[in-house]
PDB file of C-alpha atoms and ligand atoms in Angstrom:
ATOM      1  CA  MET O   1      22.935 -13.123   3.347  1.00 91.00           C
ATOM      2  CA  LYS O   2      24.131 -10.007   5.215  1.00 97.00           C
ATOM      3  CA  ILE O   3      27.153  -9.743   7.531  1.00 98.00           C
ATOM      4  CA  GLU O   4      26.173 -10.511  11.140  1.00 98.00           C
ATOM      5  CA  LYS O   5      27.877 -12.184  14.019  1.00 97.00           C
ATOM      6  CA  ASN O   6      29.605 -15.495  13.113  1.00 96.00           C
ATOM      7  CA  SER O   7      29.696 -14.640   9.417  1.00 97.00           C
ATOM      8  CA  VAL O   8      32.890 -15.698   7.667  1.00 96.00           C
ATOM      9  CA  VAL O   9      33.494 -12.645   5.365  1.00 97.00           C
ATOM     10  CA  ALA O  10      36.055 -12.124   2.615  1.00 97.00           C
ATOM     11  CA  ILE O  11      36.915  -8.521   1.767  1.00 97.00           C
ATOM     12  CA  ASP O  12      39.209  -6.805  -0.601  1.00 98.00           C
ATOM     13  CA  TYR O  13      40.709  -3.716   1.186  1.00 98.00           C
ATOM     14  CA  THR O  14      43.190  -0.996   0.956  1.00 98.00           C
ATOM     15  CA  LEU O  15      44.439   0.852   3.998  1.00 97.00           C
ATOM     16  CA  LYS O  16      45.731   4.331   3.773  1.00 97.00           C
ATOM     17  CA  ASP O  17      46.975   6.841   6.377  1.00 95.00           C
ATOM     18  CA  ASP O  18      46.008  10.573   6.591  1.00 95.00           C
ATOM     19  CA  ALA O  19      48.733  11.373   3.931  1.00 95.00           C
ATOM     20  CA  GLY O  20      47.257   8.988   1.378  1.00 96.00           C
ATOM     21  CA  GLU O  21      50.112   6.583   1.714  1.00 96.00           C
ATOM     22  CA  THR O  22      48.969   2.966   1.357  1.00 96.00           C
ATOM     23  CA  LEU O  23      49.976   1.038   4.551  1.00 93.00           C
ATOM     24  CA  ASP O  24      48.357  -2.256   3.549  1.00 94.00           C
ATOM     25  CA  SER O  25      46.214  -3.681   0.787  1.00 96.00           C
ATOM     26  CA  SER O  26      44.901  -7.155  -0.441  1.00 96.00           C
ATOM     27  CA  ALA O  27      45.354  -6.154  -4.006  1.00 94.00           C
ATOM     28  CA  GLY O  28      47.147  -8.883  -5.989  1.00 93.00           C
ATOM     29  CA  GLN O  29      46.462 -11.322  -3.124  1.00 92.00           C
ATOM     30  CA  GLU O  30      43.689 -13.419  -1.858  1.00 92.00           C
ATOM     31  CA  PRO O  31      40.903 -11.330  -0.145  1.00 95.00           C
ATOM     32  CA  LEU O  32      41.005 -11.121   3.608  1.00 95.00           C
ATOM     33  CA  HIS O  33      38.818 -13.705   5.354  1.00 95.00           C
ATOM     34  CA  TYR O  34      37.711 -12.955   8.905  1.00 96.00           C
ATOM     35  CA  MET O  35      35.068 -14.018  11.240  1.00 96.00           C
ATOM     36  CA  HIS O  36      32.570 -11.214  12.086  1.00 97.00           C
ATOM     37  CA  GLY O  37      32.146 -10.272  15.712  1.00 96.00           C
ATOM     38  CA  HIS O  38      35.309 -12.002  17.094  1.00 94.00           C
ATOM     39  CA  ASN O  39      37.756  -9.051  17.130  1.00 91.00           C
ATOM     40  CA  ASN O  40      39.608 -10.578  14.074  1.00 93.00           C
ATOM     41  CA  ILE O  41      39.728  -7.081  12.558  1.00 95.00           C
ATOM     42  CA  VAL O  42      39.870  -3.633  14.097  1.00 95.00           C
ATOM     43  CA  ASP O  43      36.791  -2.444  15.924  1.00 94.00           C
ATOM     44  CA  GLY O  44      35.963   0.456  13.715  1.00 96.00           C
ATOM     45  CA  LEU O  45      36.057  -1.624  10.397  1.00 97.00           C
ATOM     46  CA  GLU O  46      34.114  -4.525  12.019  1.00 97.00           C
ATOM     47  CA  LYS O  47      31.388  -2.098  13.121  1.00 97.00           C
ATOM     48  CA  ALA O  48      31.181  -0.654   9.598  1.00 98.00           C
ATOM     49  CA  LEU O  49      30.817  -3.972   7.896  1.00 98.00           C
ATOM     50  CA  ASP O  50      27.823  -5.109  10.174  1.00 98.00           C
ATOM     51  CA  GLY O  51      24.733  -5.746   7.950  1.00 98.00           C
ATOM     52  CA  LYS O  52      26.654  -5.183   4.651  1.00 98.00           C
ATOM     53  CA  ASP O  53      26.093  -7.597   1.683  1.00 98.00           C
ATOM     54  CA  VAL O  54      28.172  -9.076  -1.170  1.00 98.00           C
ATOM     55  CA  GLY O  55      29.212  -6.430  -3.539  1.00 98.00           C
ATOM     56  CA  ASP O  56      28.890  -3.574  -1.098  1.00 98.00           C
ATOM     57  CA  LYS O  57      31.806  -1.113  -1.332  1.00 98.00           C
ATOM     58  CA  LEU O  58      32.414   1.191   1.619  1.00 98.00           C
ATOM     59  CA  THR O  59      35.054   3.719   2.813  1.00 98.00           C
ATOM     60  CA  VAL O  60      35.628   3.848   6.468  1.00 97.00           C
ATOM     61  CA  THR O  61      37.620   6.144   8.698  1.00 98.00           C
ATOM     62  CA  VAL O  62      38.797   4.483  11.860  1.00 97.00           C
ATOM     63  CA  THR O  63      40.087   6.671  14.813  1.00 97.00           C
ATOM     64  CA  PRO O  64      43.029   5.233  16.827  1.00 96.00           C
ATOM     65  CA  LYS O  65      40.581   4.467  19.647  1.00 95.00           C
ATOM     66  CA  ASP O  66      38.598   2.101  17.354  1.00 95.00           C
ATOM     67  CA  GLY O  67      41.831   1.013  15.490  1.00 95.00           C
ATOM     68  CA  TYR O  68      45.185   0.000  17.110  1.00 93.00           C
ATOM     69  CA  GLY O  69      44.833   2.421  20.059  1.00 93.00           C
ATOM     70  CA  GLU O  70      46.648   5.594  20.954  1.00 95.00           C
ATOM     71  CA  ARG O  71      50.500   5.484  21.351  1.00 95.00           C
ATOM     72  CA  ASP O  72      51.597   5.033  24.806  1.00 94.00           C
ATOM     73  CA  GLU O  73      55.247   5.965  25.363  1.00 94.00           C
ATOM     74  CA  LYS O  74      55.251   3.856  28.584  1.00 94.00           C
ATOM     75  CA  LYS O  75      55.055   0.722  26.456  1.00 93.00           C
ATOM     76  CA  ILE O  76      58.636   1.423  25.143  1.00 95.00           C
ATOM     77  CA  LEU O  77      61.585  -0.433  26.660  1.00 92.00           C
ATOM     78  CA  LYS O  78      65.236  -0.815  26.056  1.00 94.00           C
ATOM     79  CA  VAL O  79      66.765  -4.152  26.817  1.00 93.00           C
ATOM     80  CA  GLU O  80      70.225  -5.831  26.095  1.00 94.00           C
ATOM     81  CA  SER O  81      70.175  -8.019  23.103  1.00 89.00           C
ATOM     82  CA  SER O  82      71.147 -10.899  25.422  1.00 89.00           C
ATOM     83  CA  ALA O  83      67.585 -10.705  26.767  1.00 87.00           C
ATOM     84  CA  LEU O  84      66.203 -11.788  23.497  1.00 87.00           C
ATOM     85  CA  PRO O  85      65.971 -15.353  22.292  1.00 83.00           C
ATOM     86  CA  LYS O  86      69.562 -16.634  21.516  1.00 84.00           C
ATOM     87  CA  GLU O  87      68.813 -17.537  17.900  1.00 86.00           C
ATOM     88  CA  MET O  88      67.454 -14.198  17.018  1.00 86.00           C
ATOM     89  CA  ALA O  89      69.379 -11.550  15.199  1.00 89.00           C
ATOM     90  CA  PRO O  90      67.414  -8.428  16.095  1.00 91.00           C
ATOM     91  CA  GLU O  91      66.353  -6.226  13.330  1.00 93.00           C
ATOM     92  CA  ILE O  92      63.837  -3.147  13.072  1.00 94.00           C
ATOM     93  CA  GLY O  93      60.371  -4.299  12.466  1.00 91.00           C
ATOM     94  CA  MET O  94      60.679  -7.737  14.052  1.00 92.00           C
ATOM     95  CA  GLN O  95      58.090  -8.848  16.370  1.00 91.00           C
ATOM     96  CA  VAL O  96      58.805 -10.383  19.706  1.00 91.00           C
ATOM     97  CA  ALA O  97      56.374 -12.268  21.994  1.00 88.00           C
ATOM     98  CA  ALA O  98      56.632 -11.283  25.593  1.00 85.00           C
ATOM     99  CA  GLU O  99      54.739 -12.535  28.534  1.00 85.00           C
ATOM    100  CA  GLY O 100      52.473  -9.972  30.159  1.00 79.00           C
ATOM    101  CA  PRO O 101      51.670  -9.506  33.932  1.00 81.00           C
ATOM    102  CA  SER O 102      48.630 -11.859  33.668  1.00 86.00           C
ATOM    103  CA  GLY O 103      50.453 -14.507  31.710  1.00 86.00           C
ATOM    104  CA  ASP O 104      49.067 -13.428  28.329  1.00 86.00           C
ATOM    105  CA  VAL O 105      51.281 -12.999  25.295  1.00 87.00           C
ATOM    106  CA  VAL O 106      51.973  -9.337  24.505  1.00 87.00           C
ATOM    107  CA  PRO O 107      53.552  -8.590  21.147  1.00 90.00           C
ATOM    108  CA  LEU O 108      56.491  -6.133  21.048  1.00 93.00           C
ATOM    109  CA  TRP O 109      58.082  -4.717  18.025  1.00 95.00           C
ATOM    110  CA  ILE O 110      61.784  -3.895  17.663  1.00 95.00           C
ATOM    111  CA  THR O 111      62.046  -0.124  16.782  1.00 95.00           C
ATOM    112  CA  ALA O 112      65.939   0.457  17.256  1.00 96.00           C
ATOM    113  CA  VAL O 113      68.984  -1.516  17.396  1.00 95.00           C
ATOM    114  CA  GLU O 114      72.052   0.120  18.809  1.00 94.00           C
ATOM    115  CA  GLY O 115      75.079  -2.171  19.532  1.00 90.00           C
ATOM    116  CA  ALA O 116      73.951  -4.469  22.121  1.00 90.00           C
ATOM    117  CA  SER O 117      70.926  -2.232  23.193  1.00 95.00           C
ATOM    118  CA  VAL O 118      67.580  -3.090  21.545  1.00 95.00           C
ATOM    119  CA  THR O 119      64.389  -0.892  21.841  1.00 96.00           C
ATOM    120  CA  LEU O 120      61.111  -2.810  22.109  1.00 95.00           C
ATOM    121  CA  ASP O 121      57.717  -1.026  21.512  1.00 95.00           C
ATOM    122  CA  GLY O 122      54.527  -2.621  22.638  1.00 93.00           C
ATOM    123  CA  ASN O 123      52.524  -0.047  20.673  1.00 94.00           C
ATOM    124  CA  HIS O 124      51.304  -1.560  17.381  1.00 91.00           C
ATOM    125  CA  PRO O 125      52.977  -0.017  14.438  1.00 88.00           C
ATOM    126  CA  MET O 126      49.740   1.566  13.431  1.00 91.00           C
ATOM    127  CA  ALA O 127      48.933   2.702  16.961  1.00 94.00           C
ATOM    128  CA  GLY O 128      47.932   6.499  16.965  1.00 94.00           C
ATOM    129  CA  LYS O 129      47.020   6.471  13.374  1.00 95.00           C
ATOM    130  CA  THR O 130      43.771   7.343  11.761  1.00 97.00           C
ATOM    131  CA  LEU O 131      43.118   4.518   9.328  1.00 97.00           C
ATOM    132  CA  HIS O 132      41.366   4.982   5.926  1.00 98.00           C
ATOM    133  CA  PHE O 133      39.948   1.768   4.464  1.00 98.00           C
ATOM    134  CA  THR O 134      38.267   1.278   1.172  1.00 98.00           C
ATOM    135  CA  VAL O 135      36.579  -2.136   1.356  1.00 98.00           C
ATOM    136  CA  GLU O 136      34.581  -4.314  -1.145  1.00 98.00           C
ATOM    137  CA  VAL O 137      32.609  -7.420   0.332  1.00 98.00           C
ATOM    138  CA  LYS O 138      33.642 -10.351  -1.801  1.00 97.00           C
ATOM    139  CA  SER O 139      31.727 -13.265  -0.004  1.00 97.00           C
ATOM    140  CA  ILE O 140      29.765 -14.155   3.139  1.00 97.00           C
ATOM    141  CA  ARG O 141      29.065 -17.514   4.572  1.00 96.00           C
ATOM    142  CA  ALA O 142      28.179 -18.859   7.976  1.00 96.00           C
ATOM    143  CA  ALA O 143      30.892 -20.197  10.118  1.00 96.00           C
ATOM    144  CA  SER O 144      31.437 -23.894  10.776  1.00 95.00           C
ATOM    145  CA  GLU O 145      31.019 -25.290  14.360  1.00 95.00           C
ATOM    146  CA  GLU O 146      34.913 -25.751  14.372  1.00 95.00           C
ATOM    147  CA  GLU O 147      35.629 -22.193  13.377  1.00 95.00           C
ATOM    148  CA  LEU O 148      33.052 -21.056  16.056  1.00 94.00           C
ATOM    149  CA  ASN O 149      34.948 -22.920  18.799  1.00 94.00           C
ATOM    150  CA  HIS O 150      38.224 -21.507  17.469  1.00 93.00           C
ATOM    151  CA  GLY O 151      37.121 -17.916  16.928  1.00 91.00           C
ATOM    152  CA  HIS O 152      38.733 -17.634  13.605  1.00 92.00           C
ATOM    153  CA  VAL O 153      38.465 -18.774   9.920  1.00 93.00           C
ATOM    154  CA  HIS O 154      39.696 -22.143   8.524  1.00 93.00           C
ATOM    155  CA  GLY O 155      40.477 -23.015   4.979  1.00 82.00           C
ATOM    156  CA  PRO O 156      41.326 -20.662   2.216  1.00 74.00           C
ATOM    157  CA  GLY O 157      42.532 -17.363   3.767  1.00 69.00           C
ATOM    158  CA  GLY O 158      42.319 -18.528   7.244  1.00 74.00           C
ATOM    159  CA  ALA O 159      44.399 -20.351  10.064  1.00 75.00           C
ATOM    160  CA  HIS O 160      45.863 -23.936   9.942  1.00 79.00           C
TER     161      HIS O 160
HETATM  162 ZN1   ZN J   1      41.423 -22.898  14.293  1.00 63.22          ZN
END
């Protein structure tokens, strides 16, 4: 069985930046499970995995355009900490969910805390970075009907 739309795929992966610094890795953990063709993973990596088989190993370079996007300085805003949820003690690296103009949920990351002033950044922390993946395909199966309805993987390595 080769990877195609609606395949549930498990991969071992390591993600490095241009400097060879490891940004993320499944080493020592469960492989990453995702549903192919549902934007569960970045575009460039998904495209490279299309048609691959169990045991295939690949190295994939993903440009920001096919990764987490280019950085956009307009997505950075400063707010008073009182504008954040009351129970929240803001810390750098925390993620906050905000409501976008069309009612959709937009993730923001806290990038600075200075007194009562908090800087929120709508850029993904990996935006603007070229991503270097090394990937091994561990398993491939067809998605269940329930998984197809939800657009993500259930069971080990998945949601719920
Ligand atoms: Zn679900």
